[in-house]
mmCIF file of C-alpha atoms and ligand atoms in Angstrom:
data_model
loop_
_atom_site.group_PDB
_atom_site.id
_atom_site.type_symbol
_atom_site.label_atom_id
_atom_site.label_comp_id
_atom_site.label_asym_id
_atom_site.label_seq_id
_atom_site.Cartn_x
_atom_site.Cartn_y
_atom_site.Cartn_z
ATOM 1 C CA UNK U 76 48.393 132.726 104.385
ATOM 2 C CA UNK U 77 50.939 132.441 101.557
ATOM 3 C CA UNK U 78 53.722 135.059 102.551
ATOM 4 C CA UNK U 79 55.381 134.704 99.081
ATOM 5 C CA UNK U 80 51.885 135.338 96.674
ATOM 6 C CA UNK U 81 53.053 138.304 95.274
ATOM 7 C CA UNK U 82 48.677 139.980 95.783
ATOM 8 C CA UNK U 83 49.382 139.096 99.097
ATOM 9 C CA UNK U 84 52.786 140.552 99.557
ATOM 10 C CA UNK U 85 50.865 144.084 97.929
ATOM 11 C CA UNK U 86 47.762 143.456 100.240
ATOM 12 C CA UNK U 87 49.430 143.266 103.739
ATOM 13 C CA UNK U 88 51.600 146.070 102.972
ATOM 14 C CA UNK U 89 48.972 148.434 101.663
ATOM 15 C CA UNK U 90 46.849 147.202 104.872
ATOM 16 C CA UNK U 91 49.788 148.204 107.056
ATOM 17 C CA UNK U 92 50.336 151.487 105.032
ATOM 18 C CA UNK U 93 53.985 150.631 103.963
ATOM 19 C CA UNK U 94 55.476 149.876 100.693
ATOM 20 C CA UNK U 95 59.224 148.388 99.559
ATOM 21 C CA UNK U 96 62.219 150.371 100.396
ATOM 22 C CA UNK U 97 65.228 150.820 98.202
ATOM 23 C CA UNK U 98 67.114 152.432 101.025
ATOM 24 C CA UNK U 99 66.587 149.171 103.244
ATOM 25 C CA UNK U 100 67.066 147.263 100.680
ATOM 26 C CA UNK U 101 63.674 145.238 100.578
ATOM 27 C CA UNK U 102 63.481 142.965 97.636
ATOM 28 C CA UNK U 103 60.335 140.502 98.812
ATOM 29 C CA UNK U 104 60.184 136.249 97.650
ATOM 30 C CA UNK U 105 57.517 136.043 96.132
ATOM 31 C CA UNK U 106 57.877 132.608 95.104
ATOM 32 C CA UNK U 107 57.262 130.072 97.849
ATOM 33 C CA UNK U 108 59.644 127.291 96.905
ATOM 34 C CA UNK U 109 62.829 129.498 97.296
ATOM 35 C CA UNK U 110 62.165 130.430 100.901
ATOM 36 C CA UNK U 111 61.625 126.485 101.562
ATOM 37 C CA UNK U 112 64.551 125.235 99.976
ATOM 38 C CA UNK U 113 66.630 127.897 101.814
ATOM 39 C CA UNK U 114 65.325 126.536 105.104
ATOM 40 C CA UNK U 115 65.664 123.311 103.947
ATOM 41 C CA UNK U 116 69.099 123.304 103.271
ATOM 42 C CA UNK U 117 70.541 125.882 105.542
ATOM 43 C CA UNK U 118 70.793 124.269 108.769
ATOM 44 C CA UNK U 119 71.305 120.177 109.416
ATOM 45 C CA UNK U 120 69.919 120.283 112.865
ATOM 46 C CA UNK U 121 66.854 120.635 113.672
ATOM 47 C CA UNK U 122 67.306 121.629 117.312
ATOM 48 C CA UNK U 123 68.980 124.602 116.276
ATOM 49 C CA UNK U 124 68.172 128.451 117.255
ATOM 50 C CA UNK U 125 68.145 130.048 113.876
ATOM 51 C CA UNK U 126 69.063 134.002 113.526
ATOM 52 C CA UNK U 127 67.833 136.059 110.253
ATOM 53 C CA UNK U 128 68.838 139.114 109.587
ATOM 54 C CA UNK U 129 65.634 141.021 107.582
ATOM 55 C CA UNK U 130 62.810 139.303 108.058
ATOM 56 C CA UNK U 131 60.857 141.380 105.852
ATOM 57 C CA UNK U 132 56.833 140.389 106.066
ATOM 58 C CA UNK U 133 58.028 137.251 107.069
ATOM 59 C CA UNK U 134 58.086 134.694 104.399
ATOM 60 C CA UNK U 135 61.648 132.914 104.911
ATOM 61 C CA UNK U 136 61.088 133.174 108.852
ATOM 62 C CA UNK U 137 57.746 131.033 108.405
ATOM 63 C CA UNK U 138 59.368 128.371 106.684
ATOM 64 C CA UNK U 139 62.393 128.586 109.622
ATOM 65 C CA UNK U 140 59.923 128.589 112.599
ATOM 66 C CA UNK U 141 58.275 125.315 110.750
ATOM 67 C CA UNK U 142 61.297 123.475 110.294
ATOM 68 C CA UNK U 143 63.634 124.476 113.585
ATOM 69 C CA UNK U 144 63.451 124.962 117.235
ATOM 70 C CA UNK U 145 63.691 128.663 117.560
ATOM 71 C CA UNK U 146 64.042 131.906 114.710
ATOM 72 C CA UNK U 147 65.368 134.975 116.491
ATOM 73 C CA UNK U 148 64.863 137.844 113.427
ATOM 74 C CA UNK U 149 66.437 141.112 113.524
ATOM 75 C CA UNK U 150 64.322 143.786 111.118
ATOM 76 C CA UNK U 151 65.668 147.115 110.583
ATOM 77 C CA UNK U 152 62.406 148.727 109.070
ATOM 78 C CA UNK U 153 60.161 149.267 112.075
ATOM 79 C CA UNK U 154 57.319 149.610 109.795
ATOM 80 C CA UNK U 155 57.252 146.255 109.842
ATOM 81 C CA UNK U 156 57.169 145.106 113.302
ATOM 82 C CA UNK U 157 53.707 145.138 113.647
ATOM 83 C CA UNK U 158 53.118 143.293 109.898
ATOM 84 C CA UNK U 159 55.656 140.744 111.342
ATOM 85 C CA UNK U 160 53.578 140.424 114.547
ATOM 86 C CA UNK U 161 50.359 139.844 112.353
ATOM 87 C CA UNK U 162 51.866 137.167 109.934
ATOM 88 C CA UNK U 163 54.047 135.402 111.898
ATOM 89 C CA UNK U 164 51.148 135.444 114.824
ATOM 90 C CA UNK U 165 50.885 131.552 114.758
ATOM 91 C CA UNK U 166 54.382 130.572 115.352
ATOM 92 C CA UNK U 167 55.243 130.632 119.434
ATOM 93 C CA UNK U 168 58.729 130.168 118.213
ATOM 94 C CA UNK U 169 59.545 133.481 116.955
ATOM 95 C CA UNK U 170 61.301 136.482 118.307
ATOM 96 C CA UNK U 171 61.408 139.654 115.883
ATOM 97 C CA UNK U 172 63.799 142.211 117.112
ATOM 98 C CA UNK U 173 63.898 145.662 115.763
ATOM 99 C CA UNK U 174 67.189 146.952 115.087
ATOM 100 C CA UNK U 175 70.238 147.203 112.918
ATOM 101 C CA UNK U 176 72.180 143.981 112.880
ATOM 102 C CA UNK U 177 75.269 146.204 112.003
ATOM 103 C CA UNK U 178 74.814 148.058 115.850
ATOM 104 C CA UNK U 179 73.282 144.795 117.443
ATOM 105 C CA UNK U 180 75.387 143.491 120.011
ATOM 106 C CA UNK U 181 75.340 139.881 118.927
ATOM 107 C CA UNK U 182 77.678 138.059 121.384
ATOM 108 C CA UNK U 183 75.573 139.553 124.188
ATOM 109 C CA UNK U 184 71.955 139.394 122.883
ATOM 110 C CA UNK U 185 72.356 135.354 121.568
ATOM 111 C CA UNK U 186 74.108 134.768 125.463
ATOM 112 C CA UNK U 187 71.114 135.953 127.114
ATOM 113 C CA UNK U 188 68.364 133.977 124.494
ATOM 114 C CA UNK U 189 70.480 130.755 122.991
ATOM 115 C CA UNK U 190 73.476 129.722 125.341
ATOM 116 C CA UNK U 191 74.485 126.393 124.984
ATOM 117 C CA UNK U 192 72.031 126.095 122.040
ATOM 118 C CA UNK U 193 73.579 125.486 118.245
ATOM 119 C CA UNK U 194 73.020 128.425 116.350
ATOM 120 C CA UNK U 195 72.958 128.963 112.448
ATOM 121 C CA UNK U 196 72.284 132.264 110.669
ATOM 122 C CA UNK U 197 69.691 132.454 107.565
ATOM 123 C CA UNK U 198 69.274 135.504 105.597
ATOM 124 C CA UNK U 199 68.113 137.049 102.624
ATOM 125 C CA UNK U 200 70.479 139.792 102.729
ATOM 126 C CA UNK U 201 69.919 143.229 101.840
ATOM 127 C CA UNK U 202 72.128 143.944 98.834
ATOM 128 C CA UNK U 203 73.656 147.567 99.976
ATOM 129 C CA UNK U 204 75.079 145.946 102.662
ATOM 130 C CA UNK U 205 75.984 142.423 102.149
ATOM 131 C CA UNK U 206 79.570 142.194 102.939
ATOM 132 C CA UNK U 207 79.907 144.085 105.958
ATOM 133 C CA UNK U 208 77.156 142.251 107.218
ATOM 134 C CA UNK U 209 78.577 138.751 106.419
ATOM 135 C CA UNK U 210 81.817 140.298 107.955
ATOM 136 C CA UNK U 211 80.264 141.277 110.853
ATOM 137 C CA UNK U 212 78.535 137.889 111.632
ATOM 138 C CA UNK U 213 81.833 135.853 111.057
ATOM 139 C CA UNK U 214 84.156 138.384 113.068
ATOM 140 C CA UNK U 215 81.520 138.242 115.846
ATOM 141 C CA UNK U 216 82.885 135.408 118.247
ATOM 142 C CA UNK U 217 79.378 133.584 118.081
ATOM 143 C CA UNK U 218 80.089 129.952 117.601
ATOM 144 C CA UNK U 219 77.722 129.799 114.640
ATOM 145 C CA UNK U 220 77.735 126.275 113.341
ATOM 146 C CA UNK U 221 76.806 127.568 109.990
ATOM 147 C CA UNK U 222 75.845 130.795 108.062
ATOM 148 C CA UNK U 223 73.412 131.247 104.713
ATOM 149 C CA UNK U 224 72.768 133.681 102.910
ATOM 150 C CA UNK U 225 71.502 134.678 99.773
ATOM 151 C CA UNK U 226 73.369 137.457 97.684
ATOM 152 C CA UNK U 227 74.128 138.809 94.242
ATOM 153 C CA UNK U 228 75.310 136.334 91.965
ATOM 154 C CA UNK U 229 78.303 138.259 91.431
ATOM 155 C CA UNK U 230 78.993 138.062 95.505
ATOM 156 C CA UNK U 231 78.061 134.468 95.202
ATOM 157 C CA UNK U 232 80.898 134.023 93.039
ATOM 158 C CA UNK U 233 83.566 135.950 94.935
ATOM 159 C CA UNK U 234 82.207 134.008 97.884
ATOM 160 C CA UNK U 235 83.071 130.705 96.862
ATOM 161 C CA UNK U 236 85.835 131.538 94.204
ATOM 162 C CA UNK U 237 89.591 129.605 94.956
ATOM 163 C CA UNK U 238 92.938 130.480 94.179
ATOM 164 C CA UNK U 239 92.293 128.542 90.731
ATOM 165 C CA UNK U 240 88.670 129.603 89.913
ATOM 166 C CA UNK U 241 86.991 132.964 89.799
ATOM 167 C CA UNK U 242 86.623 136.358 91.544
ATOM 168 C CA UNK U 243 89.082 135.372 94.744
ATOM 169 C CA UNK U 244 89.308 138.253 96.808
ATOM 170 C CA UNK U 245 90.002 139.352 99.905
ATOM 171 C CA UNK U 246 86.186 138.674 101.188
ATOM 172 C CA UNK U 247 86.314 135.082 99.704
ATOM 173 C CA UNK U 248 90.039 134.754 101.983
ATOM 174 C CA UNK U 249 88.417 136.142 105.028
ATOM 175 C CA UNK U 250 85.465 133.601 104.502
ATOM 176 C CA UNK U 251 87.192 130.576 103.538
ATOM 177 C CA UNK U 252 89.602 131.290 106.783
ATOM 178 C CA UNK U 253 86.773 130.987 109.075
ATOM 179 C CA UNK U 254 85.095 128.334 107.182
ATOM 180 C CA UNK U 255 83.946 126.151 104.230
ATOM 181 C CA UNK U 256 81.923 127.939 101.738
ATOM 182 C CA UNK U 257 79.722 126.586 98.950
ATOM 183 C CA UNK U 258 76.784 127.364 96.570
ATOM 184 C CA UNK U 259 73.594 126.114 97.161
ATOM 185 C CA UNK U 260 71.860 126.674 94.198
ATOM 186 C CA UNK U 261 70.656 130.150 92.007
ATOM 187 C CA UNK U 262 67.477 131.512 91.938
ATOM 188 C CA UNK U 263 66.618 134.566 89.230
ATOM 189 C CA UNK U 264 65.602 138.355 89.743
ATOM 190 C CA UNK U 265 62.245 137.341 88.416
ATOM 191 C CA UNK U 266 61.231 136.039 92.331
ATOM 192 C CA UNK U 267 61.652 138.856 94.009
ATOM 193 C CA UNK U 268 59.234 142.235 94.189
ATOM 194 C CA UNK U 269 60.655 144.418 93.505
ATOM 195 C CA UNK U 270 62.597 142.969 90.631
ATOM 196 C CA UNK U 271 66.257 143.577 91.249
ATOM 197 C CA UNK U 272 68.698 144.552 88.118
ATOM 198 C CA UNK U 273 70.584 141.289 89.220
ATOM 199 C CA UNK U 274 70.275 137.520 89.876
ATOM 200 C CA UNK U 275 70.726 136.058 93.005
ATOM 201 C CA UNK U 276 72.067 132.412 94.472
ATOM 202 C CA UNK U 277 72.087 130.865 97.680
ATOM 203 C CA UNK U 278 75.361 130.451 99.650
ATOM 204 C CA UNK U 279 76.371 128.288 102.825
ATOM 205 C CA UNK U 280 79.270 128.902 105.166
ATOM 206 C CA UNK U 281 79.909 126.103 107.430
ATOM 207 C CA UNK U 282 82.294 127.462 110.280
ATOM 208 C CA UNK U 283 84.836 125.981 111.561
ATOM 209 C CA UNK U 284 84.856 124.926 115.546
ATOM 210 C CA UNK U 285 88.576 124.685 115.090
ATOM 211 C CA UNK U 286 90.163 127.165 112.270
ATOM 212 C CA UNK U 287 92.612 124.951 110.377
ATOM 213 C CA UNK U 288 95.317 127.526 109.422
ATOM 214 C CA UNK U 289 96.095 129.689 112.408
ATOM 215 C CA UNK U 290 98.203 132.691 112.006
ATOM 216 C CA UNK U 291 100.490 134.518 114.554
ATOM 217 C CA UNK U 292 98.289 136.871 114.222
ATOM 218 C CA UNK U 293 95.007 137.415 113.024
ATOM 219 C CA UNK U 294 95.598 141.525 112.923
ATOM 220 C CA UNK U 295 98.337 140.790 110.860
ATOM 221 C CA UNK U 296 96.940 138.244 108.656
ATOM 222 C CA UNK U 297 94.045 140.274 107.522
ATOM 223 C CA UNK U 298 96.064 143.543 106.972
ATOM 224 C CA UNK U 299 98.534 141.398 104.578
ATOM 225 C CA UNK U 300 95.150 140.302 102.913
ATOM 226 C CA UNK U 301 93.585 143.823 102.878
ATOM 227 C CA UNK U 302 97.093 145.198 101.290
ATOM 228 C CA UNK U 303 97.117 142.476 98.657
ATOM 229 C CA UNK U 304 93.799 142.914 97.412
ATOM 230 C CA UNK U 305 94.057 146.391 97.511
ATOM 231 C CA UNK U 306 96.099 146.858 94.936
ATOM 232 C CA UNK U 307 94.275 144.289 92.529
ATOM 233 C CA UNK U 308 95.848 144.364 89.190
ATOM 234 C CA UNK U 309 99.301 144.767 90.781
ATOM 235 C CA UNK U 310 101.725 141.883 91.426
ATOM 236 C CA UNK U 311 102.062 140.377 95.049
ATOM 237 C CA UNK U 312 105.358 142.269 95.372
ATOM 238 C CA UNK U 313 104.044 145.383 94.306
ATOM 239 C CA UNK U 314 100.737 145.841 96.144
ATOM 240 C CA UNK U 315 102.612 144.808 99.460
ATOM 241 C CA UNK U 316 104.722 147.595 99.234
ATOM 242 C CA UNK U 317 102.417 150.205 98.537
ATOM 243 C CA UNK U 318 99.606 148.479 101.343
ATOM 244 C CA UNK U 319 102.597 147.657 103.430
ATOM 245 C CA UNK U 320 104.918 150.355 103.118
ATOM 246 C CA UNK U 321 106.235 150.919 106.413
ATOM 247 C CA UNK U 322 107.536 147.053 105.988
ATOM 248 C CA UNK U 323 110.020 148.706 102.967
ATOM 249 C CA UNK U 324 110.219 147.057 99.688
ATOM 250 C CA UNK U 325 113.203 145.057 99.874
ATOM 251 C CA UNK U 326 111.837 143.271 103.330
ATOM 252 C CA UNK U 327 109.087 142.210 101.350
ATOM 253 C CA UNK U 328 110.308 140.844 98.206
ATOM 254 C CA UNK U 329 113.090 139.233 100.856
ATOM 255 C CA UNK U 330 109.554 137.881 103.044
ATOM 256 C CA UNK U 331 107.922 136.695 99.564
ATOM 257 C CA UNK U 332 110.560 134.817 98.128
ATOM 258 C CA UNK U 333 111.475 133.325 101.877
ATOM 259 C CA UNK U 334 107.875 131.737 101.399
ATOM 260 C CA UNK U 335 108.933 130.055 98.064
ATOM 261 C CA UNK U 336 106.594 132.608 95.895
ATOM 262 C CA UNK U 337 107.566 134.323 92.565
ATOM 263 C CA UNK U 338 107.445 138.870 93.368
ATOM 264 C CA UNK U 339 105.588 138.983 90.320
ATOM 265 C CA UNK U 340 102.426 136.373 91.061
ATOM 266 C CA UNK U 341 98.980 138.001 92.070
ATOM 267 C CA UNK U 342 97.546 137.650 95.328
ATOM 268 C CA UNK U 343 94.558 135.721 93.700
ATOM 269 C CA UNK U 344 96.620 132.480 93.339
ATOM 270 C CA UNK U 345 97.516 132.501 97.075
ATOM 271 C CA UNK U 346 95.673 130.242 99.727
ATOM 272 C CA UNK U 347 94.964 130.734 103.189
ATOM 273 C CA UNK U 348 97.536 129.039 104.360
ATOM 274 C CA UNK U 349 99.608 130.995 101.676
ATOM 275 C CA UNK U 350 98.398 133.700 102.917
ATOM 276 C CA UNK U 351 99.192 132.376 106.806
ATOM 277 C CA UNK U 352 102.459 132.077 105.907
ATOM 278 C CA UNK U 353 103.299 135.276 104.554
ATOM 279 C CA UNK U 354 101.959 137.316 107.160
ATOM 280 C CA UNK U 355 104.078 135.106 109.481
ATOM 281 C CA UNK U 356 107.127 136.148 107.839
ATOM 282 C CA UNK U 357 106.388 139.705 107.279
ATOM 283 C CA UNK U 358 105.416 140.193 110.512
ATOM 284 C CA UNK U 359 108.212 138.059 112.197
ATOM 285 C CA UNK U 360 109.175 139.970 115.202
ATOM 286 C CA UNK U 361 106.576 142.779 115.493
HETATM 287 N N1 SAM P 130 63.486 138.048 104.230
HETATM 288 C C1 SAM P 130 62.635 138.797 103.337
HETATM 289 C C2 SAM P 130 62.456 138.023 102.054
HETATM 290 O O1 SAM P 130 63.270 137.104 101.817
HETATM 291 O O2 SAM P 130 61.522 138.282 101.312
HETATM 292 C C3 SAM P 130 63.189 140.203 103.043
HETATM 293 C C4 SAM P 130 64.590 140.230 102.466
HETATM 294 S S1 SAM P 130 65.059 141.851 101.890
HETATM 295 C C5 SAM P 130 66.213 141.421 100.632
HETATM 296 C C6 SAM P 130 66.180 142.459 103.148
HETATM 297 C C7 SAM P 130 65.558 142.752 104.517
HETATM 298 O O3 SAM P 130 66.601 143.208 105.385
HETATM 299 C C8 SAM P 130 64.502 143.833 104.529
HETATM 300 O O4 SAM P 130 63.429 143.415 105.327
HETATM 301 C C9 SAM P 130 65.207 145.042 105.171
HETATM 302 O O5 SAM P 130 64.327 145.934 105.795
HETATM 303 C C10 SAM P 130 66.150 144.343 106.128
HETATM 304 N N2 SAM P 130 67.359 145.112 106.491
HETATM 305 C C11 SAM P 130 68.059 145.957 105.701
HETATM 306 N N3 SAM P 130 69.139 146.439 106.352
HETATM 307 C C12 SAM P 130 69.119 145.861 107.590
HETATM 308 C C13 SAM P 130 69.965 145.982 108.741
HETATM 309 N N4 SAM P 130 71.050 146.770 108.720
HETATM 310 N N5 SAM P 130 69.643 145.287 109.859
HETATM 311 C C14 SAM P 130 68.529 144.478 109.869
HETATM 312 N N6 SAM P 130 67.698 144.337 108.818
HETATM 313 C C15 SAM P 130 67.988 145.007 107.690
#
C-alpha cells in the first residue's frame, strides 16, 4: 500500500469516515520520496527508538519502522487510531499512542518503553503549533541524540539563522544552545493534501550530550533572551530595560558595556555565548 498516493490517502480516509483537519493541523505527503528521504537522513543509527509526533495515516512512520529499530508515534486525532492500526498493521515495530504531545509526559513515558536505548525524534509537524512543540521536546530532559522536523520555510529559516545570516531570534538562540541545527533540504506546498499557503523544508537538530556554553543560570539566560527579542526593532540597551526593568537602566547599559558590547547593537548579532555572558553579568549576584 502506497501511504503517500494521494487516491489512496482520499480512499482510506473516506473508508474510515474521516477527512483532513485544519484545526489539527493535518497536511498529508503525498509524495513518497519526501517521507523516505526524511527517514533517511534523520537519524544515523539504526538501532535507534524513533519518536514522531503526528503520525497522520501513517506514511513517514512506514518509512521509520523500515529503516530503525523501534517508532513510538504520538497522534492527537483519535480518528485515526484505528486507520493507523490498519496501515501500519505489518510493522511489529510500531507503537501509536493517542494523545497530545504538548500534555504527554515524555521523560516518563520514553523511561518506561526506551531506557538505555538512543532516541531521535522525526516529525512532520503540525504548523499551528510548531514552536512550542520543538520547545517542548528540547526543554524535556530526554537525552535525544537528535531531533527533525519539518516546518514552514519561514521557521526553517529562523531555525537555522546566525548572528550574521537571517531571521535570528530568540527560538533559533534557544535551539542552537541545546544543539547544532541545519537544513536538510526543501520540499514545496505542492506535496502535501491539503495544499498549504506555504512551502516547507526539512530541519535537523543534533543535541548536544554536553551543552558547550553553560550559563549560571539557565532561568536567567532565557529571560535575558526572551527580553531581547521582545523588543525586536529596539537596540540591546533598550529592549533590556523595558524586558528587564526591575534590573534599572543604568545597571544594564553598565552590564552591556562590561561585556565589551556597543548599547545601541541589536540582539540579533549576539551569540550564545554572547548571550551566556550577558546574563552572567546581569544577573551577577541574584
Ligand atoms: N505525518 C503525517 C504526514 O507527514 O503526512 C501527518 C503530518 S500533519 C502535518 C500533522 C499531524 O500531527 C497530524 O496527524 C495531526 O493530527 C497531528 N497533531 C496535531 N497536533 C498534535 C498534537 N498536539 N499532538 C500530537 N499530534 C498532533
Amino acid at each position: 500500500m502506497n501511504l503517500c498516493d494521494i487516491r489512496t490517502v482520499r480512499d482510506i480516509l473516506a473508508a474510515f469516515g474521516t477527512q483532513t483537519k485544519k484545526n489539527f493541523g493535518q497536511n498529508f505527503l503525498i509524495r513518497r520520496e519526501i517521507p523516505e528521504r526524511i527517514a533517511e537522513e534523520c537519524c544515523d543509527a539504526r538501532d535507534s527508538v524513533i519518536v514522531e509526533i503526528g503520525p497522520g495515516i501513517g506514511c513517514l512512520t512506514a518509512e521509520l519502522a523500515r529503516r530503525y529499530r523501534r517508532v513510538i508515534a504520538f497522534e492527537i486525532d483519535k480518528t485515526l487510531i484505528p486507520v493507523l492500526k490498519f496501515t501500519l498493521g505489518e510493522f511489529r515495530n510500531v507503537e501509536v499512542i493517542e494523545g497530545d504531545i504538548m500534555e504527554v509526559d515524555l521523560q516518563k513515558v520514553l523511561a518506561e518503553r526506551a531506557a538505555g536505548e538512543r532516541i531521535s525524534v522525526c516529525a512532520n509537524l503540525p504548523y499551528y503549533i510548531t514552536t512550542p512543540i520543538l520547545m517542548r521536546l528540547i526543554e524535556s530532559g530526554v537525552p535525544f541524540d537528535s531531533i527533525t522536523v519539518m516546518v514552514q520555510a519561514e521557521v526553517a529559516d529562523r531555525l537555522t539563522a546566525t548572528p550574521v545570516r537571517g531571521d535570528y531570534g530568540a527560538i533559533t538562540v534557544a535551539v542552537r544552545y541545546y544543539g547544532q541545527p541545519r537544513l536538510l533540504f526543501p520540499v514545496g506546498r505542492d506535496n502535501f493534501l491539503p495544499a498549504p499557503k506555504v512551502d516547507s523544508a526539512v530541519v535537523r537538530i543534533d543535541l548536544y550530550a554536553d551543552k558547550p556554553v553553560k550559563p549560571q543560570s539557565e532561568k536567567d539566560f532565557f529571560k535575558t533572551v526572551k527580553a531581547t527579542f521582545g523588543q525586536r526593532r529596539k537596540t540591546l540597551a533598550n529592549a533590556l530595560s523595558a524586558g528587564l526593568s526591575d534590573l534599572g537602566k543604568d545597571e544594564i547599559n553598565r552590564a552591556i558595556t562590561d561585556c565589551g558590547f556597543d548599547p545601541q547593537i541589536r540582539g540579533e548579532k549576539l551569540s550564545v555565548a554572547d548571550f551566556a555572558a550577558l546574563s552572567d553579568r546581569l544577573f551577577r549576584g541574584k
